[in-house]
PDB file of C-alpha atoms in Angstrom:
ATOM      1  CA  MET A   1     104.356 110.290  82.581  1.00  0.00           C
ATOM      2  CA  LYS A   2     107.512 109.480  80.681  1.00  0.00           C
ATOM      3  CA  PHE A   3     108.009 105.765  80.045  1.00  0.00           C
ATOM      4  CA  VAL A   4     111.228 104.271  78.694  1.00  0.00           C
ATOM      5  CA  CYS A   5     112.099 100.905  77.205  1.00  0.00           C
ATOM      6  CA  ALA A   6     115.883 100.915  77.500  1.00  0.00           C
ATOM      7  CA  ASP A   7     116.557  97.395  76.180  1.00  0.00           C
ATOM      8  CA  GLY A   8     114.162  96.731  73.307  1.00  0.00           C
ATOM      9  CA  ASP A   9     114.700  95.756  69.695  1.00  0.00           C
ATOM     10  CA  GLU A  10     113.144  96.586  66.347  1.00  0.00           C
ATOM     11  CA  GLN A  11     111.091  93.393  66.109  1.00  0.00           C
ATOM     12  CA  LEU A  12     109.470  94.012  69.487  1.00  0.00           C
ATOM     13  CA  GLN A  13     108.871  97.659  68.719  1.00  0.00           C
ATOM     14  CA  ALA A  14     107.032  96.723  65.520  1.00  0.00           C
ATOM     15  CA  LEU A  15     104.584  94.604  67.534  1.00  0.00           C
ATOM     16  CA  LEU A  16     103.768  97.289  70.099  1.00  0.00           C
ATOM     17  CA  ASP A  17     100.590  99.347  69.847  1.00  0.00           C
ATOM     18  CA  LEU A  18     101.248 102.830  71.235  1.00  0.00           C
ATOM     19  CA  THR A  19      97.670 104.040  70.845  1.00  0.00           C
ATOM     20  CA  PRO A  20      96.805 103.606  74.571  1.00  0.00           C
ATOM     21  CA  VAL A  21      99.911 105.584  75.589  1.00  0.00           C
ATOM     22  CA  GLN A  22      99.095 108.456  73.284  1.00  0.00           C
ATOM     23  CA  ALA A  23      95.424 108.445  74.229  1.00  0.00           C
ATOM     24  CA  ALA A  24      96.340 108.797  77.909  1.00  0.00           C
ATOM     25  CA  GLY A  25      98.723 111.681  77.208  1.00  0.00           C
ATOM     26  CA  HIS A  26     101.899 109.809  78.136  1.00  0.00           C
ATOM     27  CA  GLU A  27     105.184 109.278  76.288  1.00  0.00           C
ATOM     28  CA  LEU A  28     107.157 106.099  75.573  1.00  0.00           C
ATOM     29  CA  VAL A  29     110.791 106.462  74.529  1.00  0.00           C
ATOM     30  CA  TRP A  30     112.136 103.280  72.913  1.00  0.00           C
ATOM     31  CA  PHE A  31     115.791 102.234  72.617  1.00  0.00           C
ATOM     32  CA  ASN A  32     116.960  99.280  70.547  1.00  0.00           C
ATOM     33  CA  GLY A  33     119.677  97.050  71.956  1.00  0.00           C
ATOM     34  CA  ARG A  34     120.594  96.300  75.554  1.00  0.00           C
ATOM     35  CA  PRO A  35     122.674  99.057  77.177  1.00  0.00           C
ATOM     36  CA  PRO A  36     126.336  97.988  77.201  1.00  0.00           C
ATOM     37  CA  ASP A  37     127.070  99.364  80.667  1.00  0.00           C
ATOM     38  CA  ALA A  38     125.566 101.071  83.722  1.00  0.00           C
ATOM     39  CA  ASP A  39     126.319 104.546  82.412  1.00  0.00           C
ATOM     40  CA  GLU A  40     124.284 103.907  79.279  1.00  0.00           C
ATOM     41  CA  TRP A  41     121.471 102.480  81.374  1.00  0.00           C
ATOM     42  CA  ARG A  42     121.377 105.687  83.412  1.00  0.00           C
ATOM     43  CA  ARG A  43     121.480 107.851  80.313  1.00  0.00           C
ATOM     44  CA  ARG A  44     118.547 106.033  78.726  1.00  0.00           C
ATOM     45  CA  VAL A  45     116.248 105.993  81.777  1.00  0.00           C
ATOM     46  CA  ASP A  46     117.180 109.488  82.985  1.00  0.00           C
ATOM     47  CA  GLU A  47     114.057 111.444  83.986  1.00  0.00           C
ATOM     48  CA  ALA A  48     111.791 108.460  83.226  1.00  0.00           C
ATOM     49  CA  GLU A  49     109.081 107.625  85.745  1.00  0.00           C
ATOM     50  CA  GLY A  50     108.257 104.219  84.314  1.00  0.00           C
ATOM     51  CA  VAL A  51     110.554 101.550  82.854  1.00  0.00           C
ATOM     52  CA  MET A  52     109.351  98.864  80.450  1.00  0.00           C
ATOM     53  CA  LEU A  53     111.909  96.100  81.030  1.00  0.00           C
ATOM     54  CA  MET A  54     112.606  93.384  78.469  1.00  0.00           C
ATOM     55  CA  TRP A  55     115.601  91.716  80.120  1.00  0.00           C
ATOM     56  CA  ASP A  56     117.465  92.392  83.368  1.00  0.00           C
ATOM     57  CA  LEU A  57     117.922  95.673  85.210  1.00  0.00           C
ATOM     58  CA  PRO A  58     121.436  96.022  86.679  1.00  0.00           C
ATOM     59  CA  GLN A  59     121.952  96.677  90.361  1.00  0.00           C
ATOM     60  CA  GLY A  60     122.464 100.362  91.153  1.00  0.00           C
ATOM     61  CA  ILE A  61     120.328 101.935  88.438  1.00  0.00           C
ATOM     62  CA  LEU A  62     117.303 102.548  90.657  1.00  0.00           C
ATOM     63  CA  SER A  63     119.568 104.072  93.322  1.00  0.00           C
ATOM     64  CA  THR A  64     121.004 106.642  90.931  1.00  0.00           C
ATOM     65  CA  VAL A  65     117.917 107.483  88.854  1.00  0.00           C
ATOM     66  CA  PRO A  66     115.433 108.711  91.504  1.00  0.00           C
ATOM     67  CA  SER A  67     112.793 109.640  88.932  1.00  0.00           C
ATOM     68  CA  VAL A  68     111.847 105.970  88.355  1.00  0.00           C
ATOM     69  CA  ARG A  69     108.670 105.056  90.226  1.00  0.00           C
ATOM     70  CA  VAL A  70     107.617 101.842  88.499  1.00  0.00           C
ATOM     71  CA  VAL A  71     109.253  99.001  86.560  1.00  0.00           C
ATOM     72  CA  SER A  72     107.096  96.684  84.447  1.00  0.00           C
ATOM     73  CA  PHE A  73     108.885  93.455  83.519  1.00  0.00           C
ATOM     74  CA  ALA A  74     107.903  91.624  80.328  1.00  0.00           C
ATOM     75  CA  GLY A  75     107.479  88.209  81.920  1.00  0.00           C
ATOM     76  CA  SER A  76     106.443  86.453  85.082  1.00  0.00           C
ATOM     77  CA  GLY A  77     109.637  85.981  87.119  1.00  0.00           C
ATOM     78  CA  ALA A  78     110.453  89.633  87.816  1.00  0.00           C
ATOM     79  CA  GLY A  79     112.421  88.723  90.937  1.00  0.00           C
ATOM     80  CA  SER A  80     115.126  87.134  88.777  1.00  0.00           C
ATOM     81  CA  TYR A  81     115.551  90.229  86.605  1.00  0.00           C
ATOM     82  CA  VAL A  82     114.930  93.219  88.889  1.00  0.00           C
ATOM     83  CA  PRO A  83     116.962  93.971  92.064  1.00  0.00           C
ATOM     84  CA  MET A  84     113.961  93.726  94.353  1.00  0.00           C
ATOM     85  CA  GLU A  85     115.617  94.881  97.572  1.00  0.00           C
ATOM     86  CA  GLU A  86     116.862  98.005  95.821  1.00  0.00           C
ATOM     87  CA  ALA A  87     113.388  98.609  94.399  1.00  0.00           C
ATOM     88  CA  ASP A  88     111.858  98.249  97.866  1.00  0.00           C
ATOM     89  CA  GLN A  89     114.448 100.546  99.383  1.00  0.00           C
ATOM     90  CA  HIS A  90     113.643 103.327  96.925  1.00  0.00           C
ATOM     91  CA  GLY A  91     109.879 102.819  96.830  1.00  0.00           C
ATOM     92  CA  VAL A  92     109.807 101.557  93.236  1.00  0.00           C
ATOM     93  CA  THR A  93     106.785  99.452  92.330  1.00  0.00           C
ATOM     94  CA  VAL A  94     107.672  96.345  90.306  1.00  0.00           C
ATOM     95  CA  CYS A  95     105.017  94.774  88.089  1.00  0.00           C
ATOM     96  CA  ASN A  96     105.097  91.616  85.992  1.00  0.00           C
ATOM     97  CA  VAL A  97     102.945  89.738  83.492  1.00  0.00           C
ATOM     98  CA  PRO A  98     101.691  86.686  85.399  1.00  0.00           C
ATOM     99  CA  SER A  99     100.246  84.928  82.381  1.00  0.00           C
ATOM    100  CA  TYR A 100     100.359  85.310  78.630  1.00  0.00           C
ATOM    101  CA  GLY A 101     100.635  83.175  75.525  1.00  0.00           C
ATOM    102  CA  ALA A 102      98.175  80.560  76.773  1.00  0.00           C
ATOM    103  CA  ASN A 103      97.130  79.567  73.267  1.00  0.00           C
ATOM    104  CA  ALA A 104     100.702  79.543  71.958  1.00  0.00           C
ATOM    105  CA  VAL A 105     101.948  77.215  74.714  1.00  0.00           C
ATOM    106  CA  ALA A 106      98.907  74.943  74.542  1.00  0.00           C
ATOM    107  CA  GLU A 107      99.250  74.625  70.755  1.00  0.00           C
ATOM    108  CA  HIS A 108     102.944  73.817  71.141  1.00  0.00           C
ATOM    109  CA  ALA A 109     102.091  71.086  73.640  1.00  0.00           C
ATOM    110  CA  PHE A 110      99.826  69.484  71.076  1.00  0.00           C
ATOM    111  CA  ALA A 111     102.424  69.921  68.339  1.00  0.00           C
ATOM    112  CA  LEU A 112     104.775  67.882  70.520  1.00  0.00           C
ATOM    113  CA  ALA A 113     102.075  65.328  71.325  1.00  0.00           C
ATOM    114  CA  PHE A 114     101.253  64.857  67.639  1.00  0.00           C
ATOM    115  CA  ALA A 115     104.945  64.563  66.765  1.00  0.00           C
ATOM    116  CA  LEU A 116     105.360  61.825  69.363  1.00  0.00           C
ATOM    117  CA  ALA A 117     102.136  60.005  68.534  1.00  0.00           C
ATOM    118  CA  ARG A 118     102.745  59.993  64.768  1.00  0.00           C
ATOM    119  CA  LYS A 119     106.525  59.545  65.005  1.00  0.00           C
ATOM    120  CA  VAL A 120     107.173  62.653  62.928  1.00  0.00           C
ATOM    121  CA  ARG A 121     110.846  62.944  63.887  1.00  0.00           C
ATOM    122  CA  GLU A 122     111.528  59.299  63.056  1.00  0.00           C
ATOM    123  CA  GLY A 123     109.794  59.629  59.703  1.00  0.00           C
ATOM    124  CA  ASP A 124     111.862  62.683  58.819  1.00  0.00           C
ATOM    125  CA  ARG A 125     115.063  60.822  59.659  1.00  0.00           C
ATOM    126  CA  LEU A 126     114.084  57.820  57.546  1.00  0.00           C
ATOM    127  CA  VAL A 127     113.365  59.950  54.497  1.00  0.00           C
ATOM    128  CA  ARG A 128     116.602  61.907  54.854  1.00  0.00           C
ATOM    129  CA  SER A 129     118.609  58.671  55.167  1.00  0.00           C
ATOM    130  CA  GLY A 130     117.059  57.208  52.009  1.00  0.00           C
ATOM    131  CA  ASN A 131     114.958  54.643  53.868  1.00  0.00           C
ATOM    132  CA  TRP A 132     111.500  55.057  52.368  1.00  0.00           C
ATOM    133  CA  ARG A 133     109.612  52.587  54.564  1.00  0.00           C
ATOM    134  CA  PRO A 134     106.072  53.849  55.209  1.00  0.00           C
ATOM    135  CA  GLY A 135     105.143  50.681  57.078  1.00  0.00           C
ATOM    136  CA  ALA A 136     108.005  50.957  59.549  1.00  0.00           C
ATOM    137  CA  LEU A 137     106.560  53.695  61.733  1.00  0.00           C
ATOM    138  CA  GLY A 138     102.873  53.320  62.422  1.00  0.00           C
ATOM    139  CA  GLY A 139     101.755  55.757  65.074  1.00  0.00           C
ATOM    140  CA  VAL A 140      98.456  56.359  66.831  1.00  0.00           C
ATOM    141  CA  GLU A 141      95.622  58.859  66.551  1.00  0.00           C
ATOM    142  CA  LEU A 142      94.821  61.197  69.439  1.00  0.00           C
ATOM    143  CA  ALA A 143      91.066  61.230  68.815  1.00  0.00           C
ATOM    144  CA  GLY A 144      89.353  59.032  71.363  1.00  0.00           C
ATOM    145  CA  ARG A 145      92.432  58.823  73.563  1.00  0.00           C
ATOM    146  CA  ARG A 146      92.556  59.992  77.169  1.00  0.00           C
ATOM    147  CA  LEU A 147      94.212  63.351  77.822  1.00  0.00           C
ATOM    148  CA  GLY A 148      95.302  64.219  81.348  1.00  0.00           C
ATOM    149  CA  VAL A 149      95.901  67.936  81.921  1.00  0.00           C
ATOM    150  CA  VAL A 150      97.911  68.865  85.004  1.00  0.00           C
ATOM    151  CA  GLY A 151      97.019  72.427  85.970  1.00  0.00           C
ATOM    152  CA  ALA A 152      93.853  74.390  85.270  1.00  0.00           C
ATOM    153  CA  GLY A 153      95.204  77.893  84.722  1.00  0.00           C
ATOM    154  CA  PRO A 154      94.892  79.756  81.407  1.00  0.00           C
ATOM    155  CA  ILE A 155      97.225  77.386  79.529  1.00  0.00           C
ATOM    156  CA  GLY A 156      95.676  74.270  81.017  1.00  0.00           C
ATOM    157  CA  ALA A 157      92.189  75.562  80.238  1.00  0.00           C
ATOM    158  CA  ARG A 158      93.183  76.147  76.612  1.00  0.00           C
ATOM    159  CA  ALA A 159      94.734  72.664  76.431  1.00  0.00           C
ATOM    160  CA  ILE A 160      91.443  71.226  77.649  1.00  0.00           C
ATOM    161  CA  GLN A 161      89.579  73.084  74.891  1.00  0.00           C
ATOM    162  CA  ILE A 162      91.950  71.799  72.215  1.00  0.00           C
ATOM    163  CA  GLY A 163      91.787  68.256  73.562  1.00  0.00           C
ATOM    164  CA  ARG A 164      88.019  68.276  73.505  1.00  0.00           C
ATOM    165  CA  ALA A 165      88.032  69.702  69.963  1.00  0.00           C
ATOM    166  CA  LEU A 166      90.173  66.714  68.952  1.00  0.00           C
ATOM    167  CA  ALA A 167      87.568  64.362  70.435  1.00  0.00           C
ATOM    168  CA  MET A 168      89.899  63.316  73.236  1.00  0.00           C
ATOM    169  CA  ARG A 169      88.513  62.250  76.595  1.00  0.00           C
ATOM    170  CA  VAL A 170      89.886  64.880  78.958  1.00  0.00           C
ATOM    171  CA  ALA A 171      90.484  64.830  82.710  1.00  0.00           C
ATOM    172  CA  VAL A 172      92.260  67.478  84.763  1.00  0.00           C
ATOM    173  CA  TRP A 173      94.120  67.777  88.045  1.00  0.00           C
ATOM    174  CA  THR A 174      94.404  71.044  89.956  1.00  0.00           C
ATOM    175  CA  ARG A 175      95.552  71.987  93.431  1.00  0.00           C
ATOM    176  CA  SER A 176      92.286  73.875  94.027  1.00  0.00           C
ATOM    177  CA  PRO A 177      89.360  71.898  92.593  1.00  0.00           C
ATOM    178  CA  SER A 178      85.750  73.023  92.841  1.00  0.00           C
ATOM    179  CA  SER A 179      82.487  71.989  91.227  1.00  0.00           C
ATOM    180  CA  GLU A 180      82.112  75.457  89.705  1.00  0.00           C
ATOM    181  CA  ARG A 181      85.570  75.291  88.124  1.00  0.00           C
ATOM    182  CA  GLU A 182      84.927  71.758  86.878  1.00  0.00           C
ATOM    183  CA  GLU A 183      81.754  72.909  85.136  1.00  0.00           C
ATOM    184  CA  GLU A 184      83.519  75.936  83.672  1.00  0.00           C
ATOM    185  CA  LEU A 185      86.353  73.839  82.246  1.00  0.00           C
ATOM    186  CA  GLY A 186      84.059  71.161  80.868  1.00  0.00           C
ATOM    187  CA  ALA A 187      86.320  68.370  82.105  1.00  0.00           C
ATOM    188  CA  PRO A 188      86.150  66.232  85.260  1.00  0.00           C
ATOM    189  CA  PHE A 189      88.741  66.569  87.989  1.00  0.00           C
ATOM    190  CA  ALA A 190      90.774  63.508  88.913  1.00  0.00           C
ATOM    191  CA  SER A 191      93.416  62.676  91.468  1.00  0.00           C
ATOM    192  CA  LEU A 192      96.974  62.952  90.221  1.00  0.00           C
ATOM    193  CA  GLU A 193      97.491  59.212  90.632  1.00  0.00           C
ATOM    194  CA  ARG A 194      94.386  58.302  88.658  1.00  0.00           C
ATOM    195  CA  LEU A 195      95.185  60.828  85.948  1.00  0.00           C
ATOM    196  CA  PHE A 196      98.647  59.319  85.386  1.00  0.00           C
ATOM    197  CA  GLU A 197      97.295  55.778  85.493  1.00  0.00           C
ATOM    198  CA  GLU A 198      94.516  56.285  82.952  1.00  0.00           C
ATOM    199  CA  SER A 199      95.822  58.902  80.497  1.00  0.00           C
ATOM    200  CA  ASP A 200      97.312  58.140  77.108  1.00  0.00           C
ATOM    201  CA  VAL A 201      98.802  61.659  77.016  1.00  0.00           C
ATOM    202  CA  VAL A 202      99.696  63.684  80.119  1.00  0.00           C
ATOM    203  CA  SER A 203     100.352  67.399  79.516  1.00  0.00           C
ATOM    204  CA  LEU A 204     101.864  69.560  82.275  1.00  0.00           C
ATOM    205  CA  HIS A 205     100.597  73.134  82.678  1.00  0.00           C
ATOM    206  CA  VAL A 206     101.022  73.844  86.383  1.00  0.00           C
ATOM    207  CA  ALA A 207     103.141  76.657  87.811  1.00  0.00           C
ATOM    208  CA  HIS A 208     106.497  75.886  89.397  1.00  0.00           C
ATOM    209  CA  ARG A 209     106.275  76.539  93.122  1.00  0.00           C
ATOM    210  CA  PRO A 210     107.949  74.873  96.105  1.00  0.00           C
ATOM    211  CA  GLU A 211     104.930  72.593  96.468  1.00  0.00           C
ATOM    212  CA  THR A 212     105.105  71.504  92.810  1.00  0.00           C
ATOM    213  CA  GLU A 213     108.872  70.905  92.752  1.00  0.00           C
ATOM    214  CA  ARG A 214     109.453  67.390  91.315  1.00  0.00           C
ATOM    215  CA  LEU A 215     105.696  66.862  91.271  1.00  0.00           C
ATOM    216  CA  VAL A 216     106.170  64.201  88.615  1.00  0.00           C
ATOM    217  CA  ASP A 217     108.482  61.740  90.325  1.00  0.00           C
ATOM    218  CA  GLY A 218     109.387  58.120  89.743  1.00  0.00           C
ATOM    219  CA  ARG A 219     106.285  56.983  91.600  1.00  0.00           C
ATOM    220  CA  LEU A 220     103.945  58.809  89.225  1.00  0.00           C
ATOM    221  CA  LEU A 221     105.927  57.859  86.129  1.00  0.00           C
ATOM    222  CA  HIS A 222     105.685  54.221  87.210  1.00  0.00           C
ATOM    223  CA  ARG A 223     101.885  54.533  87.193  1.00  0.00           C
ATOM    224  CA  MET A 224     101.800  55.528  83.515  1.00  0.00           C
ATOM    225  CA  GLN A 225     100.854  53.002  80.868  1.00  0.00           C
ATOM    226  CA  PRO A 226     103.704  51.628  78.703  1.00  0.00           C
ATOM    227  CA  HIS A 227     102.406  53.446  75.613  1.00  0.00           C
ATOM    228  CA  ALA A 228     101.589  56.734  77.373  1.00  0.00           C
ATOM    229  CA  LEU A 229     103.226  60.049  76.480  1.00  0.00           C
ATOM    230  CA  LEU A 230     104.370  62.845  78.823  1.00  0.00           C
ATOM    231  CA  VAL A 231     104.485  66.410  77.455  1.00  0.00           C
ATOM    232  CA  ASN A 232     106.015  69.223  79.514  1.00  0.00           C
ATOM    233  CA  THR A 233     105.815  72.765  78.170  1.00  0.00           C
ATOM    234  CA  ALA A 234     105.921  74.163  81.726  1.00  0.00           C
ATOM    235  CA  ARG A 235     109.001  74.434  83.941  1.00  0.00           C
ATOM    236  CA  SER A 236     111.375  71.463  83.934  1.00  0.00           C
ATOM    237  CA  GLN A 237     111.544  71.547  87.739  1.00  0.00           C
ATOM    238  CA  LEU A 238     108.110  69.916  87.781  1.00  0.00           C
ATOM    239  CA  VAL A 239     109.671  66.622  86.685  1.00  0.00           C
ATOM    240  CA  ASP A 240     112.301  64.448  88.331  1.00  0.00           C
ATOM    241  CA  THR A 241     114.693  64.374  85.388  1.00  0.00           C
ATOM    242  CA  ASP A 242     116.616  61.310  86.577  1.00  0.00           C
ATOM    243  CA  ALA A 243     113.391  59.364  87.021  1.00  0.00           C
ATOM    244  CA  LEU A 244     112.200  60.409  83.550  1.00  0.00           C
ATOM    245  CA  VAL A 245     115.462  59.318  81.903  1.00  0.00           C
ATOM    246  CA  CYS A 246     115.201  55.993  83.724  1.00  0.00           C
ATOM    247  CA  ALA A 247     111.582  55.462  82.638  1.00  0.00           C
ATOM    248  CA  LEU A 248     112.486  56.176  79.012  1.00  0.00           C
ATOM    249  CA  GLU A 249     115.576  53.975  79.041  1.00  0.00           C
ATOM    250  CA  GLN A 250     113.618  51.093  80.527  1.00  0.00           C
ATOM    251  CA  GLY A 251     110.722  51.559  78.093  1.00  0.00           C
ATOM    252  CA  ARG A 252     108.228  52.035  80.930  1.00  0.00           C
ATOM    253  CA  ILE A 253     106.526  54.904  79.059  1.00  0.00           C
ATOM    254  CA  GLY A 254     105.996  55.437  75.354  1.00  0.00           C
ATOM    255  CA  GLY A 255     107.770  58.770  75.044  1.00  0.00           C
ATOM    256  CA  ALA A 256     108.173  62.284  76.382  1.00  0.00           C
ATOM    257  CA  ALA A 257     108.630  65.825  75.119  1.00  0.00           C
ATOM    258  CA  MET A 258     110.096  68.867  76.869  1.00  0.00           C
ATOM    259  CA  ASP A 259     110.353  72.552  75.968  1.00  0.00           C
ATOM    260  CA  ALA A 260     112.154  74.029  79.004  1.00  0.00           C
ATOM    261  CA  PHE A 261     115.120  72.945  81.084  1.00  0.00           C
ATOM    262  CA  GLU A 262     116.780  73.835  84.369  1.00  0.00           C
ATOM    263  CA  GLU A 263     119.984  74.642  82.471  1.00  0.00           C
ATOM    264  CA  GLU A 264     119.580  76.536  79.212  1.00  0.00           C
ATOM    265  CA  PRO A 265     120.991  76.004  76.696  1.00  0.00           C
ATOM    266  CA  LEU A 266     120.896  72.297  77.459  1.00  0.00           C
ATOM    267  CA  PRO A 267     124.463  70.873  77.488  1.00  0.00           C
ATOM    268  CA  LEU A 268     125.068  68.425  74.663  1.00  0.00           C
ATOM    269  CA  ASP A 269     126.264  65.781  77.144  1.00  0.00           C
ATOM    270  CA  HIS A 270     123.109  66.038  79.279  1.00  0.00           C
ATOM    271  CA  PRO A 271     121.543  62.622  80.049  1.00  0.00           C
ATOM    272  CA  LEU A 272     118.208  63.789  78.630  1.00  0.00           C
ATOM    273  CA  LEU A 273     119.682  63.990  75.148  1.00  0.00           C
ATOM    274  CA  ARG A 274     120.701  60.329  75.334  1.00  0.00           C
ATOM    275  CA  ALA A 275     117.275  59.134  76.450  1.00  0.00           C
ATOM    276  CA  PRO A 276     115.251  57.251  73.816  1.00  0.00           C
ATOM    277  CA  ASN A 277     111.882  58.538  72.613  1.00  0.00           C
ATOM    278  CA  LEU A 278     112.464  62.018  73.989  1.00  0.00           C
ATOM    279  CA  LEU A 279     111.608  65.051  71.859  1.00  0.00           C
ATOM    280  CA  VAL A 280     113.051  68.427  72.875  1.00  0.00           C
ATOM    281  CA  THR A 281     112.559  72.011  71.706  1.00  0.00           C
ATOM    282  CA  PRO A 282     114.536  75.093  72.848  1.00  0.00           C
ATOM    283  CA  HIS A 283     111.990  76.829  75.115  1.00  0.00           C
ATOM    284  CA  VAL A 284     109.912  78.200  72.240  1.00  0.00           C
ATOM    285  CA  GLY A 285     106.377  77.279  73.264  1.00  0.00           C
ATOM    286  CA  TYR A 286     105.462  80.891  74.034  1.00  0.00           C
ATOM    287  CA  ASN A 287     107.337  82.386  71.088  1.00  0.00           C
ATOM    288  CA  THR A 288     104.865  83.517  68.439  1.00  0.00           C
ATOM    289  CA  PRO A 289     104.189  87.029  67.125  1.00  0.00           C
ATOM    290  CA  GLU A 290     100.688  86.874  68.568  1.00  0.00           C
ATOM    291  CA  SER A 291     101.930  85.862  72.014  1.00  0.00           C
ATOM    292  CA  THR A 292     104.720  88.451  71.998  1.00  0.00           C
ATOM    293  CA  ALA A 293     102.281  91.208  71.058  1.00  0.00           C
ATOM    294  CA  GLU A 294     100.068  90.133  73.958  1.00  0.00           C
ATOM    295  CA  LEU A 295     103.061  90.180  76.333  1.00  0.00           C
ATOM    296  CA  LEU A 296     104.129  93.658  75.251  1.00  0.00           C
ATOM    297  CA  GLY A 297     100.602  94.994  75.514  1.00  0.00           C
ATOM    298  CA  LEU A 298     100.202  93.697  79.061  1.00  0.00           C
ATOM    299  CA  THR A 299     103.633  95.020  80.083  1.00  0.00           C
ATOM    300  CA  LEU A 300     102.681  98.473  78.844  1.00  0.00           C
ATOM    301  CA  GLU A 301      99.230  98.184  80.410  1.00  0.00           C
ATOM    302  CA  ASN A 302     100.903  97.815  83.825  1.00  0.00           C
ATOM    303  CA  LEU A 303     102.615 101.190  83.369  1.00  0.00           C
ATOM    304  CA  LEU A 304      99.380 102.848  82.259  1.00  0.00           C
ATOM    305  CA  ALA A 305      97.495 101.406  85.229  1.00  0.00           C
ATOM    306  CA  PHE A 306     100.162 102.705  87.613  1.00  0.00           C
ATOM    307  CA  ALA A 307      99.993 106.157  86.010  1.00  0.00           C
ATOM    308  CA  ALA A 308      96.226 106.113  86.502  1.00  0.00           C
ATOM    309  CA  GLY A 309      96.645 105.347  90.194  1.00  0.00           C
ATOM    310  CA  ARG A 310      95.522 101.725  89.887  1.00  0.00           C
ATOM    311  CA  PRO A 311      98.667  99.558  90.081  1.00  0.00           C
ATOM    312  CA  GLN A 312      98.127  96.034  88.810  1.00  0.00           C
ATOM    313  CA  ASN A 313     100.145  92.816  88.678  1.00  0.00           C
ATOM    314  CA  VAL A 314     102.395  94.096  91.459  1.00  0.00           C
ATOM    315  CA  TYR A 315     105.158  91.560  92.040  1.00  0.00           C
ATOM    316  CA  THR A 316     106.146  90.578  95.556  1.00  0.00           C
ATOM    317  CA  HIS A 317     109.001  88.510  96.941  1.00  0.00           C
ATOM    318  CA  GLY A 318     108.380  84.807  96.583  1.00  0.00           C
ATOM    319  CA  SER A 319     106.010  85.141  93.648  1.00  0.00           C
ATOM    320  CA  PRO A 320     106.358  82.308  91.114  1.00  0.00           C
TER     321      PRO A 320
END
């Protein structure tokens, strides 16, 4: 089969291992730069049977390039980047990458937790302002503290491993607990209320679905201890933003950190940026060379599986 990546770039191409494609007797044609218009899109994917999609596929391409049989999107939310009704209408299989970068995101969560616990940002500001006052900051150690992990998927499982390696006392909440899963994770399950009440650090790693929308509301935030920290490297929709800003302004929790937002880039006048003890990063938790290489490999693997007659990671309407 002929595969095409019509919207790649040189950095991504350098991370991609083409050995599996060549070994299976297929071809991958790579283009750098996003096509400027629909005509260029059609020119690049002409005669291709599989499309490796980095960004968004414009409406109308699948209707006018009948050779395309499968689109593999480099990410989880394919429905936001591929015209699904058009794909269905023309019998095009759409695949995604449900999970990748578990270690990268989990490590970033702990980077944020350490920065909050040891007041790294405040220390940097003091030094840059000429205020060398080592005794002004303090901070706490994470070893021996209670870590509450919300979500037991690949990222949550990796966060549990890191927490245990740091000698933290770890508990986890999941929507589908079982004794077998508890034993596998090596951490006890707890109710969401108990986890928020007892944890010194709460780290969110649950998927955003209708049932997890605003999962962390004012009621749960009110249960947290005054020194406790909330770290969210998952979707921002998991947290009631207004309630979080209120909790921070009133000093009801020790601090919070976020890596993703409902509106990106985050407007400079957003209330979150005025909240005290809030650390923010620009949605970079997943962004490492190792994680990107994993993402690209899995995206390509979807095309190879389809070519072999074994479609995998097939995306359907309503998938998170």
